[in-house]
Short mmCIF file of C-alpha atoms and ligand atoms in Angstrom, two decimals:
data_model
loop_
_atom_site.label_atom_id
_atom_site.label_comp_id
_atom_site.label_asym_id
_atom_site.label_seq_id
_atom_site.Cartn_x
_atom_site.Cartn_y
_atom_site.Cartn_z
CA MET A 285 0.15 0.07 0.05
CA ILE A 286 1.03 3.64 -0.36
CA GLY A 287 1.88 5.60 2.77
CA LEU A 288 3.22 8.98 3.60
CA ILE A 289 6.24 8.20 5.66
CA LYS A 290 8.68 10.07 7.67
CA VAL A 291 11.81 8.34 6.43
CA ALA A 292 14.37 9.34 9.12
CA HIS A 293 15.48 11.48 12.00
CA GLY A 294 17.13 14.86 10.72
CA ASN A 295 15.23 14.24 7.38
CA PHE A 296 12.25 16.78 7.42
CA ASP A 297 10.99 15.61 3.97
CA LEU A 298 7.93 13.38 3.93
CA GLU A 299 7.69 10.79 1.16
CA LEU A 300 5.01 8.71 -0.45
CA ARG A 301 6.37 5.09 -0.38
CA ASP A 302 5.13 1.68 -1.06
CA VAL A 303 5.00 0.02 2.36
CA ALA A 304 3.92 -3.77 3.14
CA LEU A 305 0.59 -3.99 5.38
CA ARG A 306 1.42 -6.16 8.14
CA GLU A 307 -0.99 -8.88 9.41
CA PRO A 308 -3.02 -7.96 12.42
CA GLY A 309 -1.47 -9.62 15.73
CA GLU A 310 -3.28 -10.81 18.83
CA GLY A 311 -6.06 -8.12 19.73
CA GLU A 312 -5.58 -6.14 16.74
CA VAL A 313 -7.56 -5.20 13.65
CA VAL A 314 -6.96 -3.91 10.00
CA VAL A 315 -8.83 -0.49 9.36
CA ARG A 316 -9.46 0.66 5.93
CA VAL A 317 -8.95 4.20 6.35
CA ARG A 318 -11.67 6.71 4.91
CA TYR A 319 -10.18 9.95 6.05
CA ALA A 320 -7.26 10.90 8.09
CA GLY A 321 -6.70 14.53 9.45
CA ILE A 322 -3.29 16.27 9.39
CA CYS A 323 -2.56 17.66 12.81
CA GLY A 324 -0.04 20.25 14.14
CA THR A 325 1.72 17.55 15.73
CA ASP A 326 2.39 16.07 12.27
CA VAL A 327 4.34 19.01 11.36
CA HIS A 328 6.19 18.83 14.70
CA ILE A 329 6.88 15.19 14.12
CA ALA A 330 8.09 15.98 10.58
CA ARG A 331 10.66 18.54 12.07
CA ASP A 332 11.72 16.12 14.93
CA GLU A 333 10.11 18.67 17.42
CA PHE A 334 7.95 15.67 18.77
CA PRO A 335 9.25 12.00 19.36
CA SER A 336 8.96 9.51 16.54
CA TRP A 337 10.42 6.03 15.50
CA PRO A 338 11.07 6.48 11.86
CA PRO A 339 10.67 4.91 9.16
CA VAL A 340 7.01 5.34 10.11
CA ILE A 341 3.89 6.25 8.13
CA LEU A 342 2.32 9.52 9.87
CA GLY A 343 -1.47 9.96 10.79
CA HIS A 344 -3.05 9.59 14.24
CA GLU A 345 -6.40 11.16 13.49
CA PHE A 346 -8.45 8.89 11.36
CA THR A 347 -11.85 7.20 10.80
CA GLY A 348 -12.59 4.27 8.57
CA THR A 349 -14.13 0.66 8.72
CA VAL A 350 -12.73 -2.45 10.58
CA GLU A 351 -11.93 -4.81 7.62
CA ARG A 352 -10.08 -7.76 9.15
CA LEU A 353 -9.79 -9.10 12.81
CA GLY A 354 -6.52 -10.58 14.30
CA PRO A 355 -6.95 -13.41 16.95
CA SER A 356 -9.01 -12.72 20.04
CA VAL A 357 -11.04 -9.83 18.76
CA ASP A 358 -14.88 -9.30 19.31
CA PRO A 359 -16.30 -10.41 16.00
CA ASP A 360 -19.06 -7.66 16.46
CA LEU A 361 -16.38 -5.15 15.45
CA ALA A 362 -16.13 -6.69 11.80
CA GLY A 363 -17.30 -4.11 9.20
CA ARG A 364 -17.98 -1.42 11.89
CA ARG A 365 -17.26 2.18 11.28
CA ILE A 366 -14.95 3.37 13.85
CA VAL A 367 -12.68 6.15 15.25
CA CYS A 368 -9.60 5.11 17.34
CA GLU A 369 -7.75 6.35 20.44
CA PRO A 370 -4.13 6.73 19.59
CA HIS A 371 -2.62 5.16 22.65
CA ALA A 372 -1.27 2.08 21.25
CA GLY A 373 1.64 0.41 23.36
CA ALA A 374 0.38 1.65 26.71
CA CYS A 375 1.62 -0.90 29.15
CA HIS A 376 -1.54 -1.21 31.45
CA VAL A 377 0.51 -1.79 34.39
CA CYS A 378 2.56 1.52 35.06
CA HIS A 379 1.39 4.27 37.60
CA LEU A 380 -0.46 6.35 34.99
CA CYS A 381 -2.14 3.38 33.23
CA ARG A 382 -3.27 2.12 36.60
CA ARG A 383 -4.68 5.36 37.33
CA GLY A 384 -6.88 5.46 34.17
CA HIS A 385 -4.31 7.45 32.01
CA PRO A 386 -2.88 5.03 29.20
CA GLU A 387 -2.62 8.43 27.13
CA LEU A 388 0.17 9.59 29.21
CA CYS A 389 1.98 5.99 29.44
CA ALA A 390 5.67 6.27 28.74
CA SER A 391 5.49 3.03 26.64
CA LYS A 392 2.82 4.48 24.30
CA ARG A 393 3.77 4.17 20.71
CA SER A 394 0.85 5.62 18.75
CA PRO A 395 0.24 5.11 15.03
CA GLY A 396 1.52 7.91 13.24
CA TRP A 397 4.97 8.32 15.07
CA GLY A 398 5.66 5.28 17.14
CA MET A 399 3.96 2.62 14.74
CA ASN A 400 2.72 3.06 11.22
CA GLY A 401 -0.22 5.40 11.09
CA ALA A 402 -3.41 6.31 8.96
CA PHE A 403 -1.80 8.37 5.93
CA ALA A 404 -2.29 5.16 3.96
CA SER A 405 -5.12 2.91 2.66
CA HIS A 406 -4.97 0.72 5.86
CA VAL A 407 -3.74 0.93 9.37
CA VAL A 408 -3.30 -1.92 12.12
CA VAL A 409 -4.34 -0.88 15.53
CA PRO A 410 -5.36 -2.65 18.73
CA ALA A 411 -9.11 -3.30 19.18
CA TRP A 412 -9.29 -1.98 22.67
CA LEU A 413 -8.69 1.54 21.34
CA LEU A 414 -11.69 1.54 18.93
CA HIS A 415 -15.03 3.36 19.33
CA PRO A 416 -17.72 2.37 16.93
CA LEU A 417 -19.43 5.36 15.48
CA PRO A 418 -23.27 5.97 15.57
CA ALA A 419 -25.04 6.70 12.32
CA GLY A 420 -25.57 10.26 12.95
CA ILE A 421 -21.85 11.22 12.37
CA PRO A 422 -20.83 11.41 8.81
CA ASP A 423 -17.16 10.42 7.89
CA GLY A 424 -16.18 14.14 7.29
CA VAL A 425 -17.04 14.86 10.90
CA ALA A 426 -15.92 11.55 12.40
CA VAL A 427 -12.31 12.47 11.37
CA LEU A 428 -12.36 15.25 13.83
CA ALA A 429 -12.78 12.83 16.88
CA GLU A 430 -9.28 12.79 17.93
CA PRO A 431 -8.86 16.54 18.29
CA MET A 432 -12.34 16.65 19.71
CA ALA A 433 -11.31 14.26 22.38
CA VAL A 434 -8.30 16.33 23.13
CA VAL A 435 -10.69 19.40 23.60
CA MET A 436 -13.17 17.42 25.81
CA THR A 437 -10.08 16.22 27.91
CA ALA A 438 -8.95 19.62 28.54
CA LEU A 439 -12.36 21.19 29.07
CA ARG A 440 -13.11 18.53 31.64
CA HIS A 441 -9.71 19.16 33.29
CA ALA A 442 -10.67 22.92 33.43
CA SER A 443 -14.19 22.45 34.63
CA LEU A 444 -16.01 24.01 31.71
CA ALA A 445 -19.54 25.25 33.39
CA ALA A 446 -22.79 26.30 31.80
CA GLY A 447 -23.03 30.15 31.85
CA ASP A 448 -19.12 30.51 31.38
CA PHE A 449 -17.80 33.36 29.37
CA VAL A 450 -15.16 31.57 27.31
CA LEU A 451 -12.29 32.92 25.23
CA VAL A 452 -10.61 30.73 22.76
CA VAL A 453 -7.16 31.70 21.66
CA GLY A 454 -6.13 30.25 18.28
CA PRO A 455 -8.70 29.79 15.63
CA GLY A 456 -7.18 26.55 14.25
CA PRO A 457 -8.95 23.27 14.20
CA VAL A 458 -8.60 22.74 17.93
CA GLY A 459 -9.85 26.22 18.74
CA ALA A 460 -12.81 25.85 16.38
CA LEU A 461 -13.78 22.53 17.93
CA ALA A 462 -13.13 24.05 21.41
CA ALA A 463 -15.48 27.01 20.41
CA LEU A 464 -18.26 24.67 19.13
CA ALA A 465 -17.90 22.34 22.24
CA CYS A 466 -18.24 25.32 24.70
CA ARG A 467 -21.26 26.57 23.03
CA ALA A 468 -22.89 23.17 23.02
CA ALA A 469 -22.12 22.80 26.77
CA GLY A 470 -23.99 26.11 27.56
CA ALA A 471 -21.19 28.75 27.62
CA SER A 472 -23.01 32.35 27.87
CA ASN A 473 -20.67 33.56 25.10
CA VAL A 474 -17.82 32.16 23.12
CA VAL A 475 -15.33 34.66 21.56
CA VAL A 476 -12.45 33.35 19.36
CA ALA A 477 -9.23 35.33 19.25
CA GLY A 478 -6.87 35.00 16.19
CA ARG A 479 -4.21 36.78 14.22
CA THR A 480 -4.93 38.73 11.24
CA THR A 481 -3.02 36.04 9.37
CA SER A 482 -5.82 33.74 9.86
CA PRO A 483 -8.52 35.71 8.08
CA ALA A 484 -10.13 32.47 6.55
CA ARG A 485 -10.37 30.88 9.98
CA LEU A 486 -11.77 33.86 11.68
CA GLU A 487 -14.28 34.30 8.91
CA LEU A 488 -15.52 30.92 8.99
CA LEU A 489 -15.86 31.13 12.90
CA SER A 490 -17.83 34.52 12.57
CA ASP A 491 -20.07 32.83 10.02
CA MET A 492 -20.84 30.18 12.68
CA GLY A 493 -22.02 32.90 14.83
CA PHE A 494 -18.87 33.26 17.16
CA THR A 495 -17.53 36.70 18.06
CA THR A 496 -14.00 36.95 16.49
CA LEU A 497 -11.19 39.31 17.56
CA SER A 498 -7.91 39.99 16.07
CA SER A 499 -6.69 43.09 18.13
CA ASP A 500 -7.12 44.56 21.49
CA VAL A 501 -8.47 41.25 22.73
CA PRO A 502 -8.22 41.87 26.59
CA ASP A 503 -10.02 45.29 26.38
CA ALA A 504 -12.83 44.03 24.04
CA VAL A 505 -13.36 40.99 26.60
CA ARG A 506 -13.42 43.27 29.57
CA GLY A 507 -15.99 45.39 27.42
CA MET A 508 -18.14 42.40 27.25
CA THR A 509 -17.99 41.20 30.77
CA SER A 510 -18.57 44.20 32.77
CA GLY A 511 -15.05 44.84 33.19
CA ARG A 512 -14.29 41.30 34.82
CA GLY A 513 -12.76 39.28 32.08
CA ALA A 514 -13.37 35.72 30.76
CA ASP A 515 -14.25 32.95 33.23
CA LEU A 516 -12.41 30.45 31.05
CA VAL A 517 -9.70 30.93 28.63
CA VAL A 518 -8.90 27.98 25.98
CA GLU A 519 -5.39 28.40 25.07
CA CYS A 520 -4.97 26.57 21.72
CA SER A 521 -2.29 28.87 20.01
CA GLY A 522 0.93 27.69 21.81
CA SER A 523 2.37 31.14 21.24
CA ALA A 524 3.81 33.51 23.73
CA GLN A 525 1.64 36.32 22.44
CA GLY A 526 -1.55 34.04 22.40
CA ILE A 527 -0.73 33.05 25.99
CA ALA A 528 -0.17 36.55 27.24
CA ILE A 529 -3.50 37.73 25.63
CA GLY A 530 -5.32 34.97 27.40
CA ILE A 531 -3.91 35.60 30.84
CA GLU A 532 -4.65 39.35 30.50
CA ALA A 533 -8.16 38.74 29.26
CA ALA A 534 -8.87 36.07 32.03
CA ARG A 535 -10.80 37.40 35.20
CA ARG A 536 -9.43 37.18 38.63
CA THR A 537 -9.74 33.50 39.92
CA GLY A 538 -10.70 32.61 36.29
CA ARG A 539 -9.49 29.35 34.62
CA MET A 540 -7.34 28.56 31.77
CA ALA A 541 -7.21 25.20 29.62
CA SER A 542 -3.67 24.94 28.03
CA ILE A 543 -3.84 22.78 24.93
CA GLY A 544 -1.65 24.33 22.43
CA LEU A 545 2.10 23.22 21.93
CA SER A 546 4.77 25.65 21.11
CA GLY A 547 7.25 23.53 19.31
CA GLN A 548 9.84 25.55 21.33
CA PRO A 549 12.06 24.52 24.20
CA ALA A 550 10.77 27.73 26.40
CA LEU A 551 8.24 30.63 26.26
CA GLU A 552 8.22 33.96 27.99
CA VAL A 553 4.96 34.36 29.69
CA PRO A 554 3.69 37.02 32.15
CA TRP A 555 4.01 34.97 35.20
CA ASP A 556 3.16 37.74 37.60
CA LEU A 557 0.22 38.62 35.86
CA ALA A 558 -1.13 35.07 35.97
CA THR A 559 -0.25 35.01 39.57
CA SER A 560 -2.15 38.28 40.39
CA ARG A 561 -5.14 36.89 38.38
CA ALA A 562 -5.07 33.89 40.77
CA LEU A 563 -5.68 31.93 37.60
CA ASP A 564 -6.11 28.14 37.80
CA VAL A 565 -4.26 26.73 34.88
CA ALA A 566 -5.03 23.27 33.61
CA PHE A 567 -2.33 21.91 31.39
CA SER A 568 -3.66 19.03 29.15
CA MET A 569 -1.87 16.59 27.04
CA SER A 570 -3.36 13.93 24.54
CA SER A 571 -6.89 12.66 25.10
CA SER A 572 -8.36 10.48 28.05
CA PHE A 573 -11.05 7.88 27.66
CA GLU A 574 -13.52 10.06 29.27
CA GLY A 575 -12.70 12.74 26.61
CA TRP A 576 -13.36 10.05 23.81
CA GLU A 577 -16.68 9.11 25.46
CA ALA A 578 -17.70 12.86 25.43
CA ALA A 579 -16.14 13.72 21.97
CA ILE A 580 -18.48 11.33 19.97
CA PRO A 581 -21.76 12.58 21.18
CA VAL A 582 -20.77 16.28 21.24
CA LEU A 583 -19.74 15.78 17.61
CA ALA A 584 -22.96 14.39 16.81
CA ARG A 585 -24.55 17.35 18.39
CA VAL A 586 -22.44 20.08 16.45
CA ALA A 587 -22.12 18.00 13.30
CA ALA A 588 -23.53 20.73 11.02
CA ASP A 589 -20.93 23.06 11.90
CA ALA A 590 -18.10 20.69 12.38
CA ALA A 591 -18.64 19.54 8.98
CA ARG A 592 -17.59 22.90 7.55
CA LEU A 593 -14.10 22.66 9.31
CA PRO A 594 -12.25 19.89 7.13
CA THR A 595 -10.94 20.63 3.49
CA ILE A 596 -10.33 17.25 1.86
CA PHE A 597 -7.18 16.42 -0.15
CA PRO A 598 -6.28 13.34 -2.07
CA LEU A 599 -3.47 11.60 -0.26
CA ALA A 600 -1.51 12.09 -3.27
CA SER A 601 -1.79 15.84 -2.93
CA TRP A 602 -0.43 15.76 0.62
CA ARG A 603 2.05 18.57 -0.24
CA ASP A 604 -0.81 20.86 -1.18
CA ALA A 605 -2.40 19.65 2.27
CA PHE A 606 0.46 20.53 4.34
CA ALA A 607 0.97 23.86 2.68
CA ALA A 608 -2.59 24.89 3.15
CA LEU A 609 -2.26 23.94 6.93
CA GLN A 610 0.82 26.02 7.32
CA SER A 611 -0.43 29.01 5.44
CA ARG A 612 -3.75 28.84 7.44
CA SER A 613 -5.81 29.03 4.35
CA VAL A 614 -7.88 26.00 5.47
CA VAL A 615 -9.12 25.21 9.15
CA LYS A 616 -8.35 21.43 8.92
CA ALA A 617 -6.68 19.87 6.28
CA VAL A 618 -7.70 16.01 5.80
CA LEU A 619 -6.32 13.42 3.62
CA ASP A 620 -8.41 10.83 1.51
CA PRO A 621 -6.37 7.85 0.66
CA THR A 622 -9.26 6.42 -1.31
CA ALA A 623 -8.89 9.05 -3.91
CA PRO A 624 -7.06 8.17 -7.19
CA THR A 625 -3.46 8.39 -6.92
CA THR A 626 -1.47 10.17 -9.54
CA ALA A 627 1.89 11.02 -7.68
CA SER A 628 5.06 9.19 -8.07
CA VAL A 629 6.04 6.86 -5.52
CA ALA A 630 9.78 6.58 -4.24
CA GLU A 631 11.14 3.17 -4.03
CA SER A 632 11.29 1.70 -0.37
ZN1 LIG B 958 -3.66 15.25 16.64
ZN1 LIG B 959 1.57 2.37 31.25
#
């Protein structure tokens, strides 16, 4: 099969290569991939800013159909439409696994960086990570399940409550999903802040009914909250500037959910301002089982808006997809490995 592969450490160029599909082992299934989303993490993986075990096919966000079962897999899974938690390799016995956090296990080797992922026609994954999909979620929405699970994990950690005034910083796919989830959960208002270099993203969010801001964000938020500031800031930018805006716009004793990764070893943040705000900051990493359980019904609830986030590219046009992501001309770039391939494939 053809897969989009990170060839080696230090080589930032991805390549389409012919890769053998391995047989499913004990407890594993073969999934025929329908769509696979490109994540900011994929860019970090390509640049060696996130751990990986190349040569490896990228792609940890996907939806598809269970095509083949390995030994000891529940036969009811055959033929099911699924989404899949990316926590393969979790050991089940370490302190974090036993506390219910396999997503943070040091042994985890997810599809897309620790084992072959979903930027290919098929992917082999452990069956215990699958979530069968209800009929109400089309494939183009289901492909957003992993980032929505990341969002739901963070929002639970930051105690999102009905009536909250929410400021989302960063209008990318995670920010857009966070805005939709907060609105569905009963936020009194959801404002999305983004740079003027993301006009397409801000326009789409504004069209979905969110207030969008690209300058003087803290003042504008104070103006909308009788001078208090936001109850909850959802930080999805991973940039020093975005974090500073979020801290400044939060109310005293407000909460901040931190989801964005910077890709940098360190960032300068207004620490004393955060302290004087008496902010509760909840850092969040990856997606918990509870986050996945919440993500699927929330996606069903916001499906009409969520369906507008992905832009689909054939797998062969992966360069265009990555370029569109990096230029922020699309909200979410999604690869379709079932589309006809015309690109040349390197010898493996
Ligand atoms: Zn991701
Ligand atoms: Zn573990």
